[in-house]
XYZ file of C-alpha atoms in Angstrom:
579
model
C 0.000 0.000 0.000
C 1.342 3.551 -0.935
C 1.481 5.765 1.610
C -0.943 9.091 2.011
C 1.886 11.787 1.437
C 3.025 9.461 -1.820
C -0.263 9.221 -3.452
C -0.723 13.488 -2.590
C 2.495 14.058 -4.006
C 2.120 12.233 -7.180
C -1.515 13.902 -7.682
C -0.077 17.307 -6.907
C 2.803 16.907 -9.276
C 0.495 15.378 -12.178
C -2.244 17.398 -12.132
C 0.097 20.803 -11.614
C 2.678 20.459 -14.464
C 1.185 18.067 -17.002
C 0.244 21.040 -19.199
C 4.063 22.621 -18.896
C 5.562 18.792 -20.317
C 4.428 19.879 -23.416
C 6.789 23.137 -23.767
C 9.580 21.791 -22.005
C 13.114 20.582 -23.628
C 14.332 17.636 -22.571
C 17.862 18.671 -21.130
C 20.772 16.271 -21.830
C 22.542 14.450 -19.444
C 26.153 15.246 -19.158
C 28.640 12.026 -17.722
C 31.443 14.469 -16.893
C 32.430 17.080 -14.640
C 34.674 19.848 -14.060
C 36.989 18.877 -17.187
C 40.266 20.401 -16.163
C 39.818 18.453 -12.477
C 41.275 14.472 -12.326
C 39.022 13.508 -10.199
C 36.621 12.848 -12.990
C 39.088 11.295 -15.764
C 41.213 9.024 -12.953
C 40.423 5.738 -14.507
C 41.850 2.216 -14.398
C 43.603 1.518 -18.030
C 42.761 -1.837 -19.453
C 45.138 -4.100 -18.605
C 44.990 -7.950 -20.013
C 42.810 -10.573 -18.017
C 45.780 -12.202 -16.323
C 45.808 -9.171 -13.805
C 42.285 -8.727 -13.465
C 42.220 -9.672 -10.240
C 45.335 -7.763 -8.813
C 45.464 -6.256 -5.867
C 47.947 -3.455 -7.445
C 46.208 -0.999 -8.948
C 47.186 0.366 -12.439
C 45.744 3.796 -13.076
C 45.971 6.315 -16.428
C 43.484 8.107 -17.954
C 40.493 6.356 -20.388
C 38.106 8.925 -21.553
C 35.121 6.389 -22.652
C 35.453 4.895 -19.048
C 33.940 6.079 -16.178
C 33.304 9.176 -14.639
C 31.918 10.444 -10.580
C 28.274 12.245 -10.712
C 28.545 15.158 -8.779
C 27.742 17.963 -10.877
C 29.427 21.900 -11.638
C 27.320 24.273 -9.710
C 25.855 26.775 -13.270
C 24.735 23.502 -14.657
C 21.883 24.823 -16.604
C 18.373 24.812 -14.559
C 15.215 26.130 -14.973
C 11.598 26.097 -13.590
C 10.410 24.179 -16.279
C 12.929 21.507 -16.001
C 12.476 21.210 -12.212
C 9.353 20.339 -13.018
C 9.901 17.964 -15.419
C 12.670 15.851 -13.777
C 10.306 15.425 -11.220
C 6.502 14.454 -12.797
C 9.036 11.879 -15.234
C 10.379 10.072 -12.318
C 6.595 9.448 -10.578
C 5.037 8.719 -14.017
C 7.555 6.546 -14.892
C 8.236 5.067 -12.000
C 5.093 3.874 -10.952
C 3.863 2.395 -7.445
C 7.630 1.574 -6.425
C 8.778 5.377 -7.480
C 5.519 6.596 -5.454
C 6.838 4.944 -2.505
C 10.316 5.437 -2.998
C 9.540 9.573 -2.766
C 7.628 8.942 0.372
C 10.841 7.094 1.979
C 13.092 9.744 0.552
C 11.637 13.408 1.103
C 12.606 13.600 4.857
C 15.918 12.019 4.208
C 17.592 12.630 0.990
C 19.398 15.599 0.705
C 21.125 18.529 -1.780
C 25.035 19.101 -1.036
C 26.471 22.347 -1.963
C 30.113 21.995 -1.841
C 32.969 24.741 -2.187
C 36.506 23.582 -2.709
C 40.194 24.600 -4.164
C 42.745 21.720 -5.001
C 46.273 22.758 -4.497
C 49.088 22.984 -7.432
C 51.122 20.354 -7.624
C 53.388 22.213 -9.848
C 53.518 24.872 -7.089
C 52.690 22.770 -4.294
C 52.525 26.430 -1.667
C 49.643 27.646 -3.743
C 46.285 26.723 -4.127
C 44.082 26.691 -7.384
C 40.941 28.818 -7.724
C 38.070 27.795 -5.599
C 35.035 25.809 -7.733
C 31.462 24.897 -6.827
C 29.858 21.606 -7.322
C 26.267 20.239 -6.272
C 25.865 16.431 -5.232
C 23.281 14.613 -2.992
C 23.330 12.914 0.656
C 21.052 11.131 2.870
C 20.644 10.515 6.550
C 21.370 7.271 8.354
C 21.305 6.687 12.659
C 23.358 8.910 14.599
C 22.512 12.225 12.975
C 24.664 11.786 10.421
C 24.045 12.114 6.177
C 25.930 9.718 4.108
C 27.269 11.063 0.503
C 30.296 10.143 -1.928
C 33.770 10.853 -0.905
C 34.234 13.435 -4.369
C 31.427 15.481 -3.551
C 33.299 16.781 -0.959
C 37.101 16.325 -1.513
C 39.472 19.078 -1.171
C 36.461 20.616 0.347
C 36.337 24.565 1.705
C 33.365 25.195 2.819
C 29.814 22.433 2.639
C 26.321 23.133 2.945
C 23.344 21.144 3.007
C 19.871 21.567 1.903
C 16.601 19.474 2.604
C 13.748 18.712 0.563
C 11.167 21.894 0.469
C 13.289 23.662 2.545
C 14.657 27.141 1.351
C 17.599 26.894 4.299
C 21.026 25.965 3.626
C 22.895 24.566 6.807
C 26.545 24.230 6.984
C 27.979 20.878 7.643
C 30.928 19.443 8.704
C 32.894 16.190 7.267
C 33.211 13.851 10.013
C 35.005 11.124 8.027
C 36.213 10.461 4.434
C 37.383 7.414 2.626
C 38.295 8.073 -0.832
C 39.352 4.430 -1.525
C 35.604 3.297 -1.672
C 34.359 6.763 -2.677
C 31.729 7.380 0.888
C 31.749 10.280 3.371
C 29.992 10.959 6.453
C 28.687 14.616 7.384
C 27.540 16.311 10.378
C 25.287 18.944 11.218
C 25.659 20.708 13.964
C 22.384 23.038 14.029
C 19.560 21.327 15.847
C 16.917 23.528 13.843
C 17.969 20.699 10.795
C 17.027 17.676 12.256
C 13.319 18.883 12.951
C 11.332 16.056 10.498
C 14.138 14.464 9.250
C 13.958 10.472 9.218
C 16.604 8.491 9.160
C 17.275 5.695 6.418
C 18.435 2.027 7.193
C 20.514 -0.173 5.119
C 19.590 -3.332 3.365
C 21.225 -6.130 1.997
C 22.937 -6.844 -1.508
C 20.060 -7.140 -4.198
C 20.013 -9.897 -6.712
C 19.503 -9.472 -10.167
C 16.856 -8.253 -12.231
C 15.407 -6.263 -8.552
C 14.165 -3.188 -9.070
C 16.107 0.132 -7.337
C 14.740 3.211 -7.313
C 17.953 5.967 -7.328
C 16.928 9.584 -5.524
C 18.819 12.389 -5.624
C 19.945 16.108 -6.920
C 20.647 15.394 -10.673
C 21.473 18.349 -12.757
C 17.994 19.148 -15.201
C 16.391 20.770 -11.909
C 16.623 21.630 -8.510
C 14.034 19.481 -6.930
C 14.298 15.496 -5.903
C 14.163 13.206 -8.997
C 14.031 9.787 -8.622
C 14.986 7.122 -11.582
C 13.942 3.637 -11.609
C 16.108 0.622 -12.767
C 16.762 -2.909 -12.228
C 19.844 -4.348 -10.617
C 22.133 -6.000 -13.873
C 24.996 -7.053 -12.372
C 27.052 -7.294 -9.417
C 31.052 -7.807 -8.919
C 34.278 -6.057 -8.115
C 34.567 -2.928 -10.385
C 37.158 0.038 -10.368
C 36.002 2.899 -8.388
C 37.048 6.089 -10.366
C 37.109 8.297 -8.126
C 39.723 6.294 -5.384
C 41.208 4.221 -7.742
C 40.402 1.153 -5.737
C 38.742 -1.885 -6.822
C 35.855 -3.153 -4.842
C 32.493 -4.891 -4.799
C 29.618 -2.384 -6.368
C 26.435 -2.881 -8.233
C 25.727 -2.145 -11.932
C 21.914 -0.645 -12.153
C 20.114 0.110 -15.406
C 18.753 3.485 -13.848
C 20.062 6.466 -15.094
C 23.085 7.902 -12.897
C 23.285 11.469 -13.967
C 25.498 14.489 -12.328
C 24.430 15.191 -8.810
C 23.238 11.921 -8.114
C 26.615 10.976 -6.024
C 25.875 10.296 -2.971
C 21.623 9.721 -3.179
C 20.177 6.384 -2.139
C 19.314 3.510 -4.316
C 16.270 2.417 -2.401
C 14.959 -1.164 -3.150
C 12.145 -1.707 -1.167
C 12.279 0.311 2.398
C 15.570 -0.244 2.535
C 18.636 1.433 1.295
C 20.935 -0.844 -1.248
C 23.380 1.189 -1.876
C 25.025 4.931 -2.969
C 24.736 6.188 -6.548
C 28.589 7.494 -7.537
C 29.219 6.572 -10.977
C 28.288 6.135 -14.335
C 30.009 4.695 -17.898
C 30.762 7.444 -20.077
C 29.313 6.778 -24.098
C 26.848 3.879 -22.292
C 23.334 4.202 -21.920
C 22.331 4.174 -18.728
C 24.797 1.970 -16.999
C 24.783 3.489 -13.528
C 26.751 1.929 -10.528
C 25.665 2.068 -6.668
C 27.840 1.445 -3.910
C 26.539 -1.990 -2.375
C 25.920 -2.520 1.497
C 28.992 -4.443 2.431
C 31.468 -1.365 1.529
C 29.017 0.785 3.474
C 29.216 -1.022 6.341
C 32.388 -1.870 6.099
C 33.288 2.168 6.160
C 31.069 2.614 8.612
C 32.063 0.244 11.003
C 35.867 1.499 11.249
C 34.626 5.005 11.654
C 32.781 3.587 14.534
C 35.356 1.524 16.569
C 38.486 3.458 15.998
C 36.753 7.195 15.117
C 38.376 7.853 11.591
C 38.154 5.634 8.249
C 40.449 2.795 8.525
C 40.522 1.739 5.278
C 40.487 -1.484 2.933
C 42.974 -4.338 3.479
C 45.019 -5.943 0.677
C 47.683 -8.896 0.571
C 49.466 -7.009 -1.845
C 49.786 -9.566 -4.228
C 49.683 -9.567 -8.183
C 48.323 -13.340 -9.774
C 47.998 -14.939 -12.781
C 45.597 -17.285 -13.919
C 46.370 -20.764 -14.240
C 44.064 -21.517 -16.647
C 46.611 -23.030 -19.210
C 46.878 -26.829 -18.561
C 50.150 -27.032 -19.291
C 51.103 -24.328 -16.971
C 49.545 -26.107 -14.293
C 51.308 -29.508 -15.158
C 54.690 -27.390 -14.976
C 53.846 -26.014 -10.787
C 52.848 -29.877 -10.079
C 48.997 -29.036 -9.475
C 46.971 -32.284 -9.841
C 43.865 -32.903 -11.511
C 41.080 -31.184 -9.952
C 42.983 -28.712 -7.543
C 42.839 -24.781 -8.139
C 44.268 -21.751 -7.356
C 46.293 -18.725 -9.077
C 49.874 -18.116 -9.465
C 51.314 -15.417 -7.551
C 53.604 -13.053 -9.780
C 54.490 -10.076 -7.300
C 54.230 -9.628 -3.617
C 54.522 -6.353 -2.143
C 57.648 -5.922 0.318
C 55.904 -4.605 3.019
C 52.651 -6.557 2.976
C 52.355 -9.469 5.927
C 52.291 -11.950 2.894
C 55.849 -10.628 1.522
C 57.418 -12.994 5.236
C 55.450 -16.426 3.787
C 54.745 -16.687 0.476
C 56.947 -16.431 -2.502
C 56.898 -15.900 -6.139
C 55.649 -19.096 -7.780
C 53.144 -20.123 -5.200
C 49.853 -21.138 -6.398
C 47.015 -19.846 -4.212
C 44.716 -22.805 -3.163
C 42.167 -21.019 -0.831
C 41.543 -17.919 1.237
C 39.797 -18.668 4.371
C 39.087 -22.293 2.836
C 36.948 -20.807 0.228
C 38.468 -22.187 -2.683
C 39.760 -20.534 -5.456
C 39.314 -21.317 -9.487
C 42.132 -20.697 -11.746
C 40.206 -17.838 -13.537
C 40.709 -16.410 -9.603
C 36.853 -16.253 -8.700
C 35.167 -17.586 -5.748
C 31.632 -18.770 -5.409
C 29.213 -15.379 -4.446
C 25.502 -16.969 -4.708
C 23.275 -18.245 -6.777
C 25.983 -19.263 -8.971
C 27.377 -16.074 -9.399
C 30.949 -15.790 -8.940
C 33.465 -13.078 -7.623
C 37.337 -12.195 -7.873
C 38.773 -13.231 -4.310
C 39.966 -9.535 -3.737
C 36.322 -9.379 -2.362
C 37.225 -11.924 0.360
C 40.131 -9.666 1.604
C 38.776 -6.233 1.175
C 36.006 -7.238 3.464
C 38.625 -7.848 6.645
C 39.406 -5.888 8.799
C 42.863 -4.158 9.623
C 45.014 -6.874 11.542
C 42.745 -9.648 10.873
C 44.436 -12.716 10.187
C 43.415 -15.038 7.412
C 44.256 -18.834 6.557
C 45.657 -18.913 2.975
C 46.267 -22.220 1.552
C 49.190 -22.486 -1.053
C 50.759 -25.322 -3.613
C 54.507 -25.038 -2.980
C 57.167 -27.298 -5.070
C 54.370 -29.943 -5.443
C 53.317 -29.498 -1.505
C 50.701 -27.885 0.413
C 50.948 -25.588 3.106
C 48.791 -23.224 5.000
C 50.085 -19.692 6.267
C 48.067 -17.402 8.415
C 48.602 -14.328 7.169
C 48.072 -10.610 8.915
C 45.549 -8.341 6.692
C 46.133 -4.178 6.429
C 45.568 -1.051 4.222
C 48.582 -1.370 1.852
C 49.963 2.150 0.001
C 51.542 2.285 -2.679
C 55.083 3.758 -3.723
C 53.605 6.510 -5.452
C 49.949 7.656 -3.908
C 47.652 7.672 -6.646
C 45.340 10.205 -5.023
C 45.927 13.284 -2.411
C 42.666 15.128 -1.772
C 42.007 16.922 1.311
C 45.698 17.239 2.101
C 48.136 19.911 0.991
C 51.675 18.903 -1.042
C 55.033 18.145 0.339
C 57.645 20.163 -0.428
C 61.448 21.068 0.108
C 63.028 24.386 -1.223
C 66.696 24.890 -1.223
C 68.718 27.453 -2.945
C 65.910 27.253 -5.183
C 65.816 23.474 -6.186
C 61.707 22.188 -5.434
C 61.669 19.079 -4.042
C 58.416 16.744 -3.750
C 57.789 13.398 -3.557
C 56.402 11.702 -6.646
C 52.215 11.491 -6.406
C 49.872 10.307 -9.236
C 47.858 13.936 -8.971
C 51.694 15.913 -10.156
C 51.640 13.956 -13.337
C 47.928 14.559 -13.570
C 49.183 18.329 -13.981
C 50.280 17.692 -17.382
C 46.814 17.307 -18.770
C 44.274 14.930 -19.381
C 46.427 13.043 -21.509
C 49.159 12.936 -18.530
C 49.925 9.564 -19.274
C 51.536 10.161 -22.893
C 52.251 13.960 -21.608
C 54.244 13.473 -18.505
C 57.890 12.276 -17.528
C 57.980 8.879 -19.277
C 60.466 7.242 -16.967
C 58.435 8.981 -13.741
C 55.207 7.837 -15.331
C 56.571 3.934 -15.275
C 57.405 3.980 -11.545
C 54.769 5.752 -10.420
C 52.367 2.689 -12.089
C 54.226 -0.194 -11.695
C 57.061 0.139 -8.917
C 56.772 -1.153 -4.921
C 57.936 0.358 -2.020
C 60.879 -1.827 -0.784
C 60.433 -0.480 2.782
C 57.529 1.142 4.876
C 57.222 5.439 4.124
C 59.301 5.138 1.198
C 58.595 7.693 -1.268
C 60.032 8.378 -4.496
C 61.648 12.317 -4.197
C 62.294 14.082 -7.267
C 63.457 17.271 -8.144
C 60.440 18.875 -10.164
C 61.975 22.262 -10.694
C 64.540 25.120 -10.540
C 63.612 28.523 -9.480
C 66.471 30.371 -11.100
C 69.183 32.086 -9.437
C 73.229 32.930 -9.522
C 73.352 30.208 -7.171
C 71.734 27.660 -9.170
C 72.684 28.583 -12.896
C 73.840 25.578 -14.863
C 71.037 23.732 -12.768
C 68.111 24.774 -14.703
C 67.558 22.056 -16.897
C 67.984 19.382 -14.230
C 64.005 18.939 -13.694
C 61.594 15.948 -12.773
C 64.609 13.448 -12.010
C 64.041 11.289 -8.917
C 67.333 12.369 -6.148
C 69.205 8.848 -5.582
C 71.630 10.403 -2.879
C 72.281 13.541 -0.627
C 76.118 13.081 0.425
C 76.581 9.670 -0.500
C 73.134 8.488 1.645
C 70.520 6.778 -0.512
C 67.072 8.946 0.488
C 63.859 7.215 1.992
C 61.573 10.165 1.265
C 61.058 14.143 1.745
C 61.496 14.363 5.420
C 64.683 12.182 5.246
C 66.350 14.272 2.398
C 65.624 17.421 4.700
C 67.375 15.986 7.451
C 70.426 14.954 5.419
C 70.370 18.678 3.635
C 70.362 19.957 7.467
C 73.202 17.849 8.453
C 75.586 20.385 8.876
C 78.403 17.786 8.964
C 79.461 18.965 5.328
C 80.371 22.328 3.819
C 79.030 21.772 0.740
C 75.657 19.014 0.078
C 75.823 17.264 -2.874
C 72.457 15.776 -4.393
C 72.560 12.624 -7.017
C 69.861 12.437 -9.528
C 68.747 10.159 -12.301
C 71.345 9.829 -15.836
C 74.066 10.400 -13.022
C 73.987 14.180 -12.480
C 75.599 15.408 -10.214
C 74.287 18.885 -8.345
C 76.733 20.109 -5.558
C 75.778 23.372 -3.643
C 77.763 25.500 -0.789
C 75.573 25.168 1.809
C 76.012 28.330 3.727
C 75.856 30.135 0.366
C 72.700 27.808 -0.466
C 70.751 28.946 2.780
C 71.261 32.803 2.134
C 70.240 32.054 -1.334
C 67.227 30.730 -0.178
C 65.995 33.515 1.762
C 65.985 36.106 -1.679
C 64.640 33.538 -3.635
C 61.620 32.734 -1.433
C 60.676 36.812 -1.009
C 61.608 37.135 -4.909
C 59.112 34.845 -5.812
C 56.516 35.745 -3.028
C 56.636 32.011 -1.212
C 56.012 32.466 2.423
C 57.838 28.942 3.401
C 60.973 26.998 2.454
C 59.175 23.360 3.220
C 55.480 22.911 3.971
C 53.419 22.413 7.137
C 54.187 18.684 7.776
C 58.426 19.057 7.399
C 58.205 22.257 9.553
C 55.973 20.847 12.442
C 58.923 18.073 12.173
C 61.436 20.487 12.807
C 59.880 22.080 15.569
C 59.612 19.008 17.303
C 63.283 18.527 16.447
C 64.530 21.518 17.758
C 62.011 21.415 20.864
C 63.249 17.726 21.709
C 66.864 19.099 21.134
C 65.976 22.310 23.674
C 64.879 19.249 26.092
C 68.221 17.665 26.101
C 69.925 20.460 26.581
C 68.019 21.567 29.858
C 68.695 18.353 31.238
């Protein structure tokens, strides 16, 4: 049975507007945002099927892939299109729609987000401030659930709710980029007057119907879409560059629909963040498991903990004579391991050549899927994204002809080079004008949307496919050279990774500063990629600094994290000598 505000709000909205439907123009829906910001062009590049179910993570741009839904805030709308978006969704939608309004109009709600990504290239500076639109909803605890973009980098976030003219500000609680979800917080009790709360369901199966409600750009009033569910399995999230479990949805997934509820039932089944560019409607929801899984770590530990990984890279053993050659016998499974990651758990049992029986004694098939339900099937990457940090996990493994079984410890694993950085400012070093920075996906992401052909060729390569060999490794480069007497004949030494600073191989940023400070030397001597060689006075260096950093209006030599460092230093050193 529909209930009495559903059935009132579908009359109202039929019997208002049906003459206006006539004179309106459809607007089209746009599967792109912001063009010049990577956010919506960070895809996964298509990599052959023997790594499909890696746990590293490859990432370059792929413009017919997908893009986030949050949309620019002068996307066009007018009163006529308001309308429209709305009397569409409850005509076409029918009794499920009806009901899916009713559910919604207390809870969902409009996100008006301000925000300014630094400059990679320039990493003191920040770029100009832009304004995007998305949607949210509230769940227990006074708290509104949305996607991780709408608010990254953010300045300054409002929220709106449904035939309300008030904007409130809100806070972000928590953020997880890796599986796209944020939670907000409002702190004005005048907000939560009427506002219902919306509880999570379970993972639909296929062919359910899902009705998606949000803030899509056409209009400024609630829309809601209906679809089916069409498939469900581990797919790259654009937006974190992460590949977990979400749902594929035949509902259209427009621009402002990130972070609105797919409602199936009374029930929320998951987060609208995604669609596939040059598709027709192929939308993507972020299922219940993630949700709860992001959810839950904000809850026991009070910030987002994460997604754990073994840090492996497999290969299938589908080839029967590949499997003769590792000694598996008829009727046993499991993958190949290619690659473990130095400073995953895994890296102290297993090694190269292992076949992968089991995880947990689910076993494995040598395409690497494990059974889901109702003989649908999964990557195993689903199985280990779903621990938690530290939990252990019984991996079974074909070694020389032998089994064995390891219990292996489960964590967040980064890579070498971080392949995103919002809501964080740049690293830098500046000495006698040379800019150092560790290496991060977003600076080659400065060189334009076609970074990947556009940037450093040799930086490009390690920042896809090389490991750290030891925890907080980073790879430090020198990006540029802010020219000086001091520094001429330097100039053209730019984007080459520093080896050494006096003769010590460097672990990352903080360590080079410390080895530049080390006063042990008169002169420091840095060496970079091809085998150049940069040697600097370093009394002469420091004075140089000084008229180089008013000359070109930089009010820092190093940024916030390497001077709260220092101070530390230097108050631990004050300490020491007291005592």
């Amino acid at each position: 049975m529909l209930g009495t505000a559903g059935r009132a709000a579908g009359r109202r909205l039929h019997s208002s507007t049906n003459h206006l439907l006539r004179t309106c123009r459809t607007l089209a829906a746009h599967h792109s945002h912001f063009s010049n910001n990577p956010i919506t062009h960070l895809t996964t590049r298509s990599n052959n099927n023997n790594d499909r179910f890696s746990n590293f993570c490859i990432t370059s741009i792929n413009k017919s892939s997908y893009s986030t839904c949050s949309t620019p805030s002068n996307s066009v709308s007018t009163a006529a299109s308001d309308v429209e978006s709305d009397v569409e969704s409850v005509q076409s939608g029918g009794g499920e729609a009806y009901a899916a309004i009713e559910l919604a109009l207390d809870s969902v709600v409009k996100i008006f987000t301000v925000a300014s990504s630094p400059s990679y290239f320039l990493p003191w500076q920040n770029k100009s401030q832009r304004e995007s639109m998305g949607s949210g909803f509230v769940i227990s605890g006074r708290r509104i659930l949305t996607n991780a973009h709408v608010v990254a980098d953010h300045t300054f976030v409002l929220v709106r709710k449904h035939g309300s003219p008030t904007k409130y500000r809100a806070q972000v609680q928590a953020v997880g980029h890796e599986c796209d979800l944020a939670i907000l917080v409002v702190d004005n009790e005048e907000f939560w007057e009427g506002t219902n709360s919306l509880e999570l369901g379970d993972v639909p199966f296929l062919q359910e119907a899902v009705a998606v409600v949000g803030y899509p750009q056409g209009g400024d009033n609630i829309s809601v879409t209906k679809g089916v569910v069409s498939r469900v399995e581990p797919t790259q999230y654009v937006h974190g560059a992460t590949q977990l479990l979400a749902i594929q949805i035949d509902a259209a997934i427009n621009p402002g629909n990130s972070g609105g509820p797919a409602i199936m039932g009374n029930k929320v089944a998951g987060v609208a963040f995604q669609n596939l560019s040059n598709a027709e409607n192929i939308g993507y929801i972020i299922p219940v498991p993630v949700i709860k899984h992001f959810i839950a770590g904000i809850e026991e530990t009070g910030d987002y903990v994460g997604f754990c990984s073994m840090g492996l890279s497999c290969q299938p053993t589908e080839n029967a004579q590949l499997r003769e050659h590792f000694q598996m016998p008829p009727g046993l499974t499991g993958v190949l391991v290619s690659r473990i990651n130095p400073v995953s758990d895994a890296y102290r049992v297993l090694k190269k050549d292992d076949i992968i029986l089991s995880f947990d004694s689910v076993p494995i098939a040598n395409d690497g899927s494990v059974h889901f339900r109702n003989r649908e099937r999964i990557t195993f990457d689903h199985l280990v994204s779903m621990k938690k940090p530290d939990d252990t996990a019984q991996v079974k493994v074909l070694r020389d002809g032998k089994e064995h079984e390891f219990s292996v410890t489960l964590r967040p694993l980064q890579p070498l080079v971080p392949v995103h950085q919002f809501d964080k400012l740049p690293s830098y070093f500046i000495f006698a004008g040379l800019i150092f920075i560790p290496l991060t996906q977003p600076y080659l992401h400065e060189y334009g949307e076609d970074w990947y052909n556009a940037s450093p060729r040799r930086l490009c390569e390690r920042a896809l496919r090389e490991l750290p060999k030891k925890a907080n490794e980073q790879l430090v480069i020198l990006s540029q050279v802010l020219m000086d007497d001091i520094n001429t004949g330097y100039e053209r030494l730019a984007d080459l990774q520093v080896k050494k600073v006096n003769g010590i191989e460097v672990d990352n940023l903080k360590h080079l500063r410390r080895l530049v400070e080390d006063r042990s030397k008169e002169s420091v001597r840095f060496d970079l990629d091809d085998e150049r060689v940069i040697v600097l006075n370093y009394d002469s260096a420091k004075l140089a600094t000084s008229r180089i950093l008013k000359r070109h209006r930089i009010p820092f030599a190093m940024s916030r994290d390497l001077i709260d460092e220092q101070n530390e230093a230097d108050a631990n050193l004050a300490c020491a000598s007291i005592f």
